[in-house]
Tab-separated table of C-alpha atoms (C1' of nucleotides) in Angstrom:
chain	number	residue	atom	x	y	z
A	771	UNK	CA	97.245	-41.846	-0.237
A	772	UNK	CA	100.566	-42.908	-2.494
A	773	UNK	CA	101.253	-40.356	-5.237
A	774	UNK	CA	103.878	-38.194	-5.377
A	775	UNK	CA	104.122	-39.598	-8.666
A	776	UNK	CA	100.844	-38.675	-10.133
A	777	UNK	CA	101.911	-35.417	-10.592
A	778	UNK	CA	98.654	-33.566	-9.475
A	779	UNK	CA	98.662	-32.822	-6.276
A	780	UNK	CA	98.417	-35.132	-3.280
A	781	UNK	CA	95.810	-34.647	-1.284
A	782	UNK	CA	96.165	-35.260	2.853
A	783	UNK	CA	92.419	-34.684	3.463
A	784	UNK	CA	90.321	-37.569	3.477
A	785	UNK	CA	87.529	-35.257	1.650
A	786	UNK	CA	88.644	-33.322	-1.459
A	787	UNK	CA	86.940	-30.102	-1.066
A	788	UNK	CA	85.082	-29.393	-3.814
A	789	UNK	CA	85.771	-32.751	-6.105
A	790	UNK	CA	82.889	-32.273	-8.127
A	791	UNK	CA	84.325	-29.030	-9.479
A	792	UNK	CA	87.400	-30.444	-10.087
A	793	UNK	CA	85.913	-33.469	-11.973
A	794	UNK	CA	84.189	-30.930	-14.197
A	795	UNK	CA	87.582	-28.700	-14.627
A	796	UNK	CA	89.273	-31.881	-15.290
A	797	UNK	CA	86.503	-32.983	-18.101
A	798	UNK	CA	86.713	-29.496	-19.474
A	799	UNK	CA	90.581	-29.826	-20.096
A	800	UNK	CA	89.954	-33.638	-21.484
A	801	UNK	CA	87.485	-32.127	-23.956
A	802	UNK	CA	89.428	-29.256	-24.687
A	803	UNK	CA	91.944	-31.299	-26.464
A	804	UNK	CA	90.347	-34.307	-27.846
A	805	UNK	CA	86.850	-33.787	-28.081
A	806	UNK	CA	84.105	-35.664	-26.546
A	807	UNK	CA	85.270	-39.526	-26.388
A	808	UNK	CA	88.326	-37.700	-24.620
A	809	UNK	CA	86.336	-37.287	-21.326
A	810	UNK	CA	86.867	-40.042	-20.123
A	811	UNK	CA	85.723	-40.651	-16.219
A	812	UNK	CA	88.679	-42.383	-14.781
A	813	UNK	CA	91.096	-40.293	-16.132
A	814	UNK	CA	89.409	-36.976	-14.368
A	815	UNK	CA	88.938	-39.191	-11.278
A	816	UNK	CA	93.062	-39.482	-11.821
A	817	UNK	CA	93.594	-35.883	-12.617
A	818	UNK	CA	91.308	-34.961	-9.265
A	819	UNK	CA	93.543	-37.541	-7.378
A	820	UNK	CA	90.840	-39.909	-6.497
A	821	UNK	CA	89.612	-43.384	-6.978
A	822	UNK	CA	87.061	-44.134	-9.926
A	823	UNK	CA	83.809	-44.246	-8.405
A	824	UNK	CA	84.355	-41.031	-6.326
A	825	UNK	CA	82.996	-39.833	-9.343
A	826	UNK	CA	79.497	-41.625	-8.806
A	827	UNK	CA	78.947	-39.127	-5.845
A	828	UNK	CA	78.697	-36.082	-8.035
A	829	UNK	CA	77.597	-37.453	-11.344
A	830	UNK	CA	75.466	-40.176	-12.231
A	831	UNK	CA	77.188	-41.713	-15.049
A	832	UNK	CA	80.032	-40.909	-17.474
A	833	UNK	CA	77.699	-39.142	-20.042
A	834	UNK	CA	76.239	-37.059	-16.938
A	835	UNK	CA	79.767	-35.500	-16.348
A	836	UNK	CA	80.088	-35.382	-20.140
A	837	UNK	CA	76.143	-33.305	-20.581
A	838	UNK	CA	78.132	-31.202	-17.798
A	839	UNK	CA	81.369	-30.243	-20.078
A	840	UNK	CA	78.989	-29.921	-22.972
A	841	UNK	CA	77.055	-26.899	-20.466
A	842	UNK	CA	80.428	-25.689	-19.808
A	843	UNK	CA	81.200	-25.583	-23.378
A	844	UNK	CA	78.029	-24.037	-24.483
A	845	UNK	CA	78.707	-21.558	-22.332
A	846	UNK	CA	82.192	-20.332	-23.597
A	847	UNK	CA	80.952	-19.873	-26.482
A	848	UNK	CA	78.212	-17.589	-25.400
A	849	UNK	CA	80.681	-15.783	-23.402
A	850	UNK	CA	82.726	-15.466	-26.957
A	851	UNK	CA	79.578	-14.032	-29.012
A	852	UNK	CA	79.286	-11.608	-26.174
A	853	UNK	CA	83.002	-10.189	-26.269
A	854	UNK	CA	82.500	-9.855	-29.556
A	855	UNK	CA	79.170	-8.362	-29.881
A	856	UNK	CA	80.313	-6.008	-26.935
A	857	UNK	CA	83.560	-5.146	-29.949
A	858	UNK	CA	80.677	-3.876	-31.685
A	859	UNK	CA	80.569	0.159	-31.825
A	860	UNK	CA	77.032	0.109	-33.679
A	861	UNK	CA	77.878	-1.262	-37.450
A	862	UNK	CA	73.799	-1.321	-37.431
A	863	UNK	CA	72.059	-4.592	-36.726
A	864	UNK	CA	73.278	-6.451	-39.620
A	865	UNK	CA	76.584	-6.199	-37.383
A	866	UNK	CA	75.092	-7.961	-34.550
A	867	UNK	CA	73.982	-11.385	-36.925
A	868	UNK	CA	77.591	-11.218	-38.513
A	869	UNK	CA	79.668	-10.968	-35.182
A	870	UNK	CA	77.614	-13.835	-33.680
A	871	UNK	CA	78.478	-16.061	-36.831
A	872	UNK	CA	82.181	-14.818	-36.750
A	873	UNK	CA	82.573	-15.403	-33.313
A	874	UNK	CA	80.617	-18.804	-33.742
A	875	UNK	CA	83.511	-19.891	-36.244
A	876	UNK	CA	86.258	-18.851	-34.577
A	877	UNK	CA	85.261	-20.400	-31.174
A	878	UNK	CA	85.457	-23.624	-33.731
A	879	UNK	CA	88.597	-22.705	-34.907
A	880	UNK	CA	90.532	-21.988	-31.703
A	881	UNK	CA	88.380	-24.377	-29.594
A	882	UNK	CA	87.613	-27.533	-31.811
A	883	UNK	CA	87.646	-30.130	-28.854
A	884	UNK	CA	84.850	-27.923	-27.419
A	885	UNK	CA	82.928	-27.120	-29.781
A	886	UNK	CA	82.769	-30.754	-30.619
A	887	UNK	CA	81.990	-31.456	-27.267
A	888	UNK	CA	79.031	-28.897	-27.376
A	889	UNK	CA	77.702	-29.876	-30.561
A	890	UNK	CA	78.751	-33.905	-31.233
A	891	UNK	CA	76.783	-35.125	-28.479
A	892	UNK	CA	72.695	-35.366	-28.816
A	893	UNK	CA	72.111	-33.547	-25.175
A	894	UNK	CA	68.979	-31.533	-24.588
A	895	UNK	CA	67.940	-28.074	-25.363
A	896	UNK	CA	69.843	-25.369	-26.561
A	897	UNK	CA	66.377	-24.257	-26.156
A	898	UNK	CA	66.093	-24.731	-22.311
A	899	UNK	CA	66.924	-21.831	-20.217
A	900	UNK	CA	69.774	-23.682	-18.008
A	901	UNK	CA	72.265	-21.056	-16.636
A	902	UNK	CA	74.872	-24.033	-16.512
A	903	UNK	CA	75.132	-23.057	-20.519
A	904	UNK	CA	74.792	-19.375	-20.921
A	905	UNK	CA	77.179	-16.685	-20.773
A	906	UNK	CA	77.499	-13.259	-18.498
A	907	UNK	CA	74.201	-11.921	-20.181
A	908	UNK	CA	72.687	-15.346	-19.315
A	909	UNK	CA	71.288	-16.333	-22.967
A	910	UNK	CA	72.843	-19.484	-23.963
A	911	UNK	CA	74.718	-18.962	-27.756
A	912	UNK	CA	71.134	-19.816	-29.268
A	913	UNK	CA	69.747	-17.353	-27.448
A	914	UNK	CA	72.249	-14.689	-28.313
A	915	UNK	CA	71.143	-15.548	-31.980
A	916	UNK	CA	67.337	-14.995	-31.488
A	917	UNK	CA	68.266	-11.086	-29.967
A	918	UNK	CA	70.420	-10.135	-33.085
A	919	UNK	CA	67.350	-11.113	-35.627
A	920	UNK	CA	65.027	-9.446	-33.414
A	921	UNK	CA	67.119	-6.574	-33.670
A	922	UNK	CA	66.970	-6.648	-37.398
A	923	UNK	CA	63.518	-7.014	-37.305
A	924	UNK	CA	63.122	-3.882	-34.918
A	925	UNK	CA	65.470	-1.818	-37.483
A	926	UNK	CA	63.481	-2.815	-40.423
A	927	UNK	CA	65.945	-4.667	-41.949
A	928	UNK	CA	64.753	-8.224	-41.588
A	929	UNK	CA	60.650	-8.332	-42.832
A	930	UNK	CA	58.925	-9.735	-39.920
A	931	UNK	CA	57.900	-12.402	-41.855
A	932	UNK	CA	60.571	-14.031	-42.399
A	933	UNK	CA	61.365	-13.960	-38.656
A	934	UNK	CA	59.974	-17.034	-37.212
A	935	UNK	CA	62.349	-19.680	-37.661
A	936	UNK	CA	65.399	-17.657	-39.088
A	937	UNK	CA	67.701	-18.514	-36.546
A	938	UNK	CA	67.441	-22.174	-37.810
A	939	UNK	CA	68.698	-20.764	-41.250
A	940	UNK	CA	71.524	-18.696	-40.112
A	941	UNK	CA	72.593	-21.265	-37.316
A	942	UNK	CA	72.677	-23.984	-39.896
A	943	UNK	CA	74.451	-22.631	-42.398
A	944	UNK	CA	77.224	-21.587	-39.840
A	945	UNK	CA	77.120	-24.609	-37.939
A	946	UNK	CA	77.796	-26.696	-41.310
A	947	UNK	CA	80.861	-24.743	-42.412
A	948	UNK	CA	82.147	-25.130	-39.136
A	949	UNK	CA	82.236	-28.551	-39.308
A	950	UNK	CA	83.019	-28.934	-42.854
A	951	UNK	CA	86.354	-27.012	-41.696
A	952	UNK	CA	86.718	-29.160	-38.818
A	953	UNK	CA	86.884	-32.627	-39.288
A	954	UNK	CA	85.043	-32.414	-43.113
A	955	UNK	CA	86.666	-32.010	-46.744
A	956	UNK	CA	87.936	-28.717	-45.893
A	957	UNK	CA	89.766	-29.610	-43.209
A	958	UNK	CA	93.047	-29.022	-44.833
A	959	UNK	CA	92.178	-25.857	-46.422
A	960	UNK	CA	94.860	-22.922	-45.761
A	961	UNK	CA	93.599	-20.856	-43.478
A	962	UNK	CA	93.577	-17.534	-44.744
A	963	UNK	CA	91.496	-19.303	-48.271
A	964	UNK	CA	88.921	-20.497	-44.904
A	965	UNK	CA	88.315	-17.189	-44.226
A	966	UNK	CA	87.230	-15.843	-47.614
A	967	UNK	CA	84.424	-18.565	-47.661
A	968	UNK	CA	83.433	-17.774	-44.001
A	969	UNK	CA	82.682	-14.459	-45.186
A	970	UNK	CA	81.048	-15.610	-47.871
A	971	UNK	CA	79.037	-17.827	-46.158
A	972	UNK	CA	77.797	-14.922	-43.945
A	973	UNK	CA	77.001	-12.903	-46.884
A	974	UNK	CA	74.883	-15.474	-48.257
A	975	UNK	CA	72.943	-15.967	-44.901
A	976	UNK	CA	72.671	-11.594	-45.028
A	977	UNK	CA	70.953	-11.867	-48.274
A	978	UNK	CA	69.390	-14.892	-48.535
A	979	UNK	CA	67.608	-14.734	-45.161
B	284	UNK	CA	82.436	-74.242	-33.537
B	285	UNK	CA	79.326	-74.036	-30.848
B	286	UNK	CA	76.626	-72.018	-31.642
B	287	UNK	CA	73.427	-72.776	-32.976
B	288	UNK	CA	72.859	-70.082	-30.319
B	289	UNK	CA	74.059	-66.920	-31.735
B	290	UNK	CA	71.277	-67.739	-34.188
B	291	UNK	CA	73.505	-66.036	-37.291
B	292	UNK	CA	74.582	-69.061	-39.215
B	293	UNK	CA	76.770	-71.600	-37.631
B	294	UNK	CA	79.622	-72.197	-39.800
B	295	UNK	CA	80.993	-75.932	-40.741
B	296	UNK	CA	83.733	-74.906	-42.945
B	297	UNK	CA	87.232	-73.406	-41.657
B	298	UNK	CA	87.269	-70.570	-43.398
B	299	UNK	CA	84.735	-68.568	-43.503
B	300	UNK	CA	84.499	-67.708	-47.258
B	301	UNK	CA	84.232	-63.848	-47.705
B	302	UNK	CA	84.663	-62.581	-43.869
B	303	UNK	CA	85.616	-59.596	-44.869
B	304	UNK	CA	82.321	-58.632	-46.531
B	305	UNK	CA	80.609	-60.120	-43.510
B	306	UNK	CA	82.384	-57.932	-41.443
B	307	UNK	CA	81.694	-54.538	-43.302
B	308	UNK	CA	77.919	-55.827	-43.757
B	309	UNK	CA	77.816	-56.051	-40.172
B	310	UNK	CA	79.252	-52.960	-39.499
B	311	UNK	CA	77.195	-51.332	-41.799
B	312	UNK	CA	73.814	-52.688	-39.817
B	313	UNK	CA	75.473	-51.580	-36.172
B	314	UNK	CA	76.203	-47.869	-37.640
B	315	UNK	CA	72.305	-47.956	-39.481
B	316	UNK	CA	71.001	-47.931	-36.187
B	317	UNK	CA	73.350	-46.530	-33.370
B	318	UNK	CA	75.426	-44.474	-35.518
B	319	UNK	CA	79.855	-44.641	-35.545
B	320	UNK	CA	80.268	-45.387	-31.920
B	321	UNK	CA	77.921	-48.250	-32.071
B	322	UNK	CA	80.406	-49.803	-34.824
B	323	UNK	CA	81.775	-52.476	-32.554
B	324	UNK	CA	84.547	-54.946	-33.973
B	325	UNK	CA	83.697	-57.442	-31.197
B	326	UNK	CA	80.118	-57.090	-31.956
B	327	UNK	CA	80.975	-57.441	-35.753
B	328	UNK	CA	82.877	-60.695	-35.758
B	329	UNK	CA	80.144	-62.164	-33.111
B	330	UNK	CA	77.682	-61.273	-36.105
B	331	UNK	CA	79.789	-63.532	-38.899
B	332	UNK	CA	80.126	-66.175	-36.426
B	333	UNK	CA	83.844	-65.680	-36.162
B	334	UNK	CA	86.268	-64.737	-32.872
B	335	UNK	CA	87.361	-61.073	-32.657
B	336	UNK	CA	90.596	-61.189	-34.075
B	337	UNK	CA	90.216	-63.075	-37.229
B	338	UNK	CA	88.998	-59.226	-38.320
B	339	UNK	CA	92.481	-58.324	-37.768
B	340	UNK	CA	93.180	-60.303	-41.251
B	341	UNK	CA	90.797	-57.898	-42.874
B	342	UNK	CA	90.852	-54.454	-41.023
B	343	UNK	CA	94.453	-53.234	-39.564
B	344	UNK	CA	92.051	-51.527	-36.526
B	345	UNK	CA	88.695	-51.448	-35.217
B	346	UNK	CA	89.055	-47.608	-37.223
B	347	UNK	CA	89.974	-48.899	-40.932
B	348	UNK	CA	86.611	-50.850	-40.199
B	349	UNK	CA	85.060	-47.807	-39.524
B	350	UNK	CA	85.924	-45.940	-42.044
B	351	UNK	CA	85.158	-48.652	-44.680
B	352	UNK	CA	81.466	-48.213	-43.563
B	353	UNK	CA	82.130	-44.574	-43.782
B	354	UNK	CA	82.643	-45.574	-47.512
B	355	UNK	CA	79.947	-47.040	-47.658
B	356	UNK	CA	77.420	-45.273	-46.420
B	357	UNK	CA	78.391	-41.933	-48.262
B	358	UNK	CA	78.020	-44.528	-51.498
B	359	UNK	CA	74.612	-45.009	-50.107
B	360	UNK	CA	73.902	-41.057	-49.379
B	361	UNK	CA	75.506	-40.804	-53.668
B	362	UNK	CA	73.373	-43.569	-54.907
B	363	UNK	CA	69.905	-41.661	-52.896
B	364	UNK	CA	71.280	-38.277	-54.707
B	365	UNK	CA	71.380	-39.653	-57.816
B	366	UNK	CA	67.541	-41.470	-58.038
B	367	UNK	CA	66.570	-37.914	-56.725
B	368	UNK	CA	68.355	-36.227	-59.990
B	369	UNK	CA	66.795	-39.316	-61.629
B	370	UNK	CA	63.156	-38.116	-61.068
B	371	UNK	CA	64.085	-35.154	-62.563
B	372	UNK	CA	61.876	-34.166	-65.679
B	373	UNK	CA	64.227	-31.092	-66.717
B	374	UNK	CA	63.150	-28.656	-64.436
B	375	UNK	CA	65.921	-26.294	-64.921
B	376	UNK	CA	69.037	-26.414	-63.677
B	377	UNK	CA	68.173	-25.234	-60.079
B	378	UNK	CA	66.089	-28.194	-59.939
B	379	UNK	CA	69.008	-30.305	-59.970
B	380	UNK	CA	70.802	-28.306	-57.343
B	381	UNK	CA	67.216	-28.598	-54.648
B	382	UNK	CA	67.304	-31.958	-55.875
B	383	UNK	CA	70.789	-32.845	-54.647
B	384	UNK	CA	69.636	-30.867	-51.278
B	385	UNK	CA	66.724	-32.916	-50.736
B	386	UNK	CA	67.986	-36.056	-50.949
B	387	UNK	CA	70.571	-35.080	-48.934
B	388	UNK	CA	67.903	-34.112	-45.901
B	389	UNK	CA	66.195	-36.903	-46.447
B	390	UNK	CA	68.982	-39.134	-46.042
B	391	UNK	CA	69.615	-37.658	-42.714
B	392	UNK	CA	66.411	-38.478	-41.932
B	393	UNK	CA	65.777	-41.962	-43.011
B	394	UNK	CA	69.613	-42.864	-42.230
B	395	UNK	CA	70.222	-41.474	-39.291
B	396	UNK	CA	73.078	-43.814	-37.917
B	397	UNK	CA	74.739	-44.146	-41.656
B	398	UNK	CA	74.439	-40.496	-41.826
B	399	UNK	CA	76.451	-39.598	-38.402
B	400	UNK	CA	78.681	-42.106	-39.562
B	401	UNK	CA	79.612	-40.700	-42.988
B	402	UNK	CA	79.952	-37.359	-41.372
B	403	UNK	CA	80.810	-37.589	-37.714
B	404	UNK	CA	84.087	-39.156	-38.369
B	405	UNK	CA	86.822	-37.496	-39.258
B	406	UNK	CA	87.871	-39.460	-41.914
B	407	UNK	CA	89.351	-38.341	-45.216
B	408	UNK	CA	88.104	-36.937	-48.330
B	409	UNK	CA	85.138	-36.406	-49.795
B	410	UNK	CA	87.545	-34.799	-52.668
B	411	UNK	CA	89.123	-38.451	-52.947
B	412	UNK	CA	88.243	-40.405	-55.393
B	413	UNK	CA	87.621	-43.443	-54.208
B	414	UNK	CA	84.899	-45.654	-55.617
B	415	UNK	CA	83.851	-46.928	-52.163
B	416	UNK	CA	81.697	-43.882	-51.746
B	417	UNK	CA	80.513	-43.317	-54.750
B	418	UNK	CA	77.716	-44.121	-56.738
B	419	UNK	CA	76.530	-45.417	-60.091
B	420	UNK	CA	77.577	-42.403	-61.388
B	421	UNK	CA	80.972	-43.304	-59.960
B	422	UNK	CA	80.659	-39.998	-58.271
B	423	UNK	CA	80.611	-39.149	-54.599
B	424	UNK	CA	77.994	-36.910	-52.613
B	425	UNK	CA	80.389	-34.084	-53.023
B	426	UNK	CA	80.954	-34.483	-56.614
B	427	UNK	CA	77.542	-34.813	-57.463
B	428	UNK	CA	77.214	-31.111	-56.232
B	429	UNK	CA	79.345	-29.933	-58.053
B	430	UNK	CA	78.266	-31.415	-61.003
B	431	UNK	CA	74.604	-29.618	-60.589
B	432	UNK	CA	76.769	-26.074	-60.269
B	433	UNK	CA	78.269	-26.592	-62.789
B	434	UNK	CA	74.925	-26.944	-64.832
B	435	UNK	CA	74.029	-23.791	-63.248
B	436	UNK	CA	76.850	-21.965	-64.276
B	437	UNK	CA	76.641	-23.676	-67.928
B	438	UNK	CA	72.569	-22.563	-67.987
B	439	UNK	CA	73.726	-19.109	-66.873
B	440	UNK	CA	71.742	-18.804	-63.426
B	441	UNK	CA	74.919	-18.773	-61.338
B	442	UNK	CA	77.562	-16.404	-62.230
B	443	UNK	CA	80.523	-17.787	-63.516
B	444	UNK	CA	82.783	-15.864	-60.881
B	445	UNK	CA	80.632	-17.027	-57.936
B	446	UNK	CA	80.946	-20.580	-58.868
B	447	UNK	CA	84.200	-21.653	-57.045
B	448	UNK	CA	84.067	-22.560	-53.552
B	449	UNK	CA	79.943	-22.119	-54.022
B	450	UNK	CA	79.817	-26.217	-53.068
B	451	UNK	CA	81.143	-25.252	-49.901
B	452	UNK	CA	78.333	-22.687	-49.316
B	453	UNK	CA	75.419	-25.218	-50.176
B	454	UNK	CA	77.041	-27.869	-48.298
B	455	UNK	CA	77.597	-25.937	-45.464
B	456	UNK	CA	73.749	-24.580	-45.316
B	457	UNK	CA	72.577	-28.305	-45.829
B	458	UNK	CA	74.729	-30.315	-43.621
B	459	UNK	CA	73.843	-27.847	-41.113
B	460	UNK	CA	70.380	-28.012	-41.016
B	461	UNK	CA	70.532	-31.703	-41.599
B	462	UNK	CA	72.593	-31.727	-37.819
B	463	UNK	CA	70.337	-29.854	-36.213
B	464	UNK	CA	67.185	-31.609	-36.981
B	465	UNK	CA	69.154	-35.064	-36.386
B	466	UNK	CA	71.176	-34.246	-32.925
B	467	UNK	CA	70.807	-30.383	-31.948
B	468	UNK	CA	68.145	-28.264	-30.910
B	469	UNK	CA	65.349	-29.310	-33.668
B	470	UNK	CA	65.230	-32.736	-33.190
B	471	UNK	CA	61.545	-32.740	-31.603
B	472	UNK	CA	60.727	-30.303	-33.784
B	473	UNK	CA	57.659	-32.089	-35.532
B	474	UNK	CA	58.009	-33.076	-38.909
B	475	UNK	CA	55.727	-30.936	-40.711
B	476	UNK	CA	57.395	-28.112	-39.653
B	477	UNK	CA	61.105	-29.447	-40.231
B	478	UNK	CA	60.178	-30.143	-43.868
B	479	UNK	CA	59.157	-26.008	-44.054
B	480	UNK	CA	62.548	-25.315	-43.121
B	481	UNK	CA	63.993	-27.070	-44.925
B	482	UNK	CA	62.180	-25.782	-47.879
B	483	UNK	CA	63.169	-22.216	-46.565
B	484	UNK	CA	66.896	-22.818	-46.371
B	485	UNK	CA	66.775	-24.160	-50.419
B	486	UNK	CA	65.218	-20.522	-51.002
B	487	UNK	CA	67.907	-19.327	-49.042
B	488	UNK	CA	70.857	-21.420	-50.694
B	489	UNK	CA	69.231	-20.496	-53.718
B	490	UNK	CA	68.697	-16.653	-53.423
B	491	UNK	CA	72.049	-16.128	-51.481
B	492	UNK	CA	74.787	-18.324	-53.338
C	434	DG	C1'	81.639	-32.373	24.484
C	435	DC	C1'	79.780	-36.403	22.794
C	436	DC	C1'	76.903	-39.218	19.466
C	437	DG	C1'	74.769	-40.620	15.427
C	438	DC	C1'	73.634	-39.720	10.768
C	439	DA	C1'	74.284	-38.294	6.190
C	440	DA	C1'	77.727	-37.186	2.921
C	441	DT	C1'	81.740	-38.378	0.763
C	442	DG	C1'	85.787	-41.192	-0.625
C	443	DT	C1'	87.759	-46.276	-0.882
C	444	DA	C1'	88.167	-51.332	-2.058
C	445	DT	C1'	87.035	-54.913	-4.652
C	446	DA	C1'	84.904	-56.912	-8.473
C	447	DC	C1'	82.786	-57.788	-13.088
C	448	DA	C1'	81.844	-57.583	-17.893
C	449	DG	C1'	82.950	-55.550	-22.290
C	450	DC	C1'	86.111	-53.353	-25.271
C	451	DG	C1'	90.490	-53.105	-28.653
C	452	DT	C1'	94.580	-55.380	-29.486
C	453	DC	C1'	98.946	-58.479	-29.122
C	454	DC	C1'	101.081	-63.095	-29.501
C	455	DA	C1'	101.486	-67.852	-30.360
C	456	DC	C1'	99.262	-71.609	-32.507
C	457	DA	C1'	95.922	-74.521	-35.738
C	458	DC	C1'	94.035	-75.381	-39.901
C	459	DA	C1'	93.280	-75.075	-45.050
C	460	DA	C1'	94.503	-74.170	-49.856
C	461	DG	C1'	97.803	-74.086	-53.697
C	462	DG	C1'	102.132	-74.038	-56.211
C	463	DT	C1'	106.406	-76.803	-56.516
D	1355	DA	C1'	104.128	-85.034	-51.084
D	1356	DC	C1'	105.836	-80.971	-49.083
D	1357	DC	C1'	105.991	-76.485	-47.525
D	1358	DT	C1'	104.608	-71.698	-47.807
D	1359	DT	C1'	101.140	-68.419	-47.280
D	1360	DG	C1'	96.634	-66.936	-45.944
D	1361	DT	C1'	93.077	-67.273	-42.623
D	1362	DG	C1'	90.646	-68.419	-38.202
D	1363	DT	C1'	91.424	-69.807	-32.966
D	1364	DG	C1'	92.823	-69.446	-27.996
D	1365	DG	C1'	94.420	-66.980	-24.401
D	1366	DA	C1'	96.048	-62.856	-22.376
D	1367	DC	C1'	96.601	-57.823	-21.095
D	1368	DG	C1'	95.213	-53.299	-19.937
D	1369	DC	C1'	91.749	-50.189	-20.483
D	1370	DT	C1'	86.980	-48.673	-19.827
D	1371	DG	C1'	82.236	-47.876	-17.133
D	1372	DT	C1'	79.805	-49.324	-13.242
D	1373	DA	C1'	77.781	-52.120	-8.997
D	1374	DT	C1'	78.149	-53.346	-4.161
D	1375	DA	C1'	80.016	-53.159	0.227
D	1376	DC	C1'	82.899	-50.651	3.471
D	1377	DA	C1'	85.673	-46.703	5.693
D	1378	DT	C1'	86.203	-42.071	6.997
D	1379	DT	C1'	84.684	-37.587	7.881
D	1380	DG	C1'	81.822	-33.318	9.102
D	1381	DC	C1'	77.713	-31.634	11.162
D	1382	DG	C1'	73.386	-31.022	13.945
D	1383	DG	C1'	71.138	-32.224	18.274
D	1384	DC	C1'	71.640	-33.338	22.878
DNA sequence: GCCGCAATGTATACAGCGTCCACACAAGGT
DNA sequence: ACCTTGTGTGGACGCTGTATACATTGCGGC
């Protein structure tokens, strides 16, 4: 009951309210900028104006909050693929694959912290259906993938062969470049030369899939 | 001057002789199996039978320690490239190029913890030239790539104009795949089935570059 | 309207980490 | 023989995650 000082907000109830939400706002903005050693569980506790193990009553360990950002995180960027899918006035279905990878690198671009958070830690299951990770449709960003190639598949532009397995290609190859740009050789390359390979990178996934 | 506990080596001289190879040896064995976080300078020192700060007279920071087992385990990951190439019995150029991706997978595989380490940190340059991380050849992983493009390009099955920025493509496809099998959403993927992927996303490199 | 219980936040404590500072020892050139 | 320079030691500090015991509160049953 000091403060004043800490800047947050003093609280005068005993119980916080809704702490755990606040301890997961608080990890979000921890991740946000400076990734996921950043989320660190006293510091939230701080932020939420609380002592340390407060935190023990809503997650069961540091990496439990962090798996909880990573969700969070996981689920921005579905929301992202969806505003930009929903951009989409029909291009065809090849326009569905390419504005889930573009919206895939730019959620690494204006996001990194998150996107490392999402991807940087081993966690579970991009697979498993949790809605903690998903966006408004409720697919999680994996998911989102899987609908585009069936969609290519349905319009006969994808050989259903080649199906099974082919978001694996396309999400590696995107997934590399993104992290290439982010903290690998091409981390200082100018912008506007990133983009030219980022659409070149998407071409090759469009033809070589 | 206790020990005979630690069951490392108890030391009788002062000085310890070459402590700072000790050190990055011991680094090196903490980041084979737990990866960059479990690169511990405390845990490193314990291991050459020295207290914790006599690293400081070899390693400005618990990170310059890091990253010189960054060095060295992308020297490792140039050194596994280059026995791959070695195999070779001229099978065209794009041999050398699916060469250069294998090893590369397979690294990820059998290396786990050296692998997240040489990639996982931000760390600079893979452009660099710095010896550390490079191989017989004296080349580094990245080099080595573009050395087998370059064959490709000289034996006329790449295009000369698609040829620049193309070892960001490959990488990108590679490293990818190599993340997801390690940490994302393939990892119990059994291994039969990873190895058919990974076959798949050559063709792919291949087809699309 | 009171009581007791379960949920939630607090206090105190411990070990491990990276790092700083002052000191001890060893080796080598003068 | 000395003294400088490099190298390892000892002790300390503040930070982290987490365990264990205690205090406060809100809620359901009487």
């Amino acid at each position: 009951m000091m403060d004043a000082s800490g800047g947050i907000r003093a609280r005068h109830t005993y119980h916080h309210g809704d702490l755990r939400r606040a301890l997961l706002d608080a990890g979000i903005a921890l991740a946000r900028d400076g990734g996921p050693d950043a989320v660190v569980l006293r510091e939230a506790t701080r932020r939420a104006g609380v002592v340390p193990n407060a935190a023990y009553r809503h997650f069961a360990s540091r990496h439990a909050l962090l798996q909880a950002v990573r969700a969070a995180a996981l689920a921005a960027l579905a929301v992202a693929m969806e505003k930009q899918l929903a951009r989409l006035r029909d291009g065809g279905p090849r326009a569905g694959l390419r504005a889930i990878g573009t919206a895939y690198l730019r959620f690494a671009r204006t996001e990194p912290g998150l996107f490392r958070t999402a991807f940087a830690v081993p966690g579970e299951a991009e697979t498993a259906g949790s809605p903690a990770m998903a966006g408004k449709s409720g697919l999680n960003p994996f998911q989102l993938l899987g609908v585009a190639l069936d969609r290519m598949v349905a319009a006969g532009v994808l050989p259903a062969e080649r199906r099974p397995g082919a978001e694996y290609l396309a999400w590696s190859a995107v997934h590399g470049l993104a992290m290439l740009v982010l903290e690998g050789p091409l981390r200082r390359l100018p912008r506007t030369q990133t983009r030219v390979i980022e659409q070149r990178l998407l071409d090759m996934v469009d033809k070589g899939l």
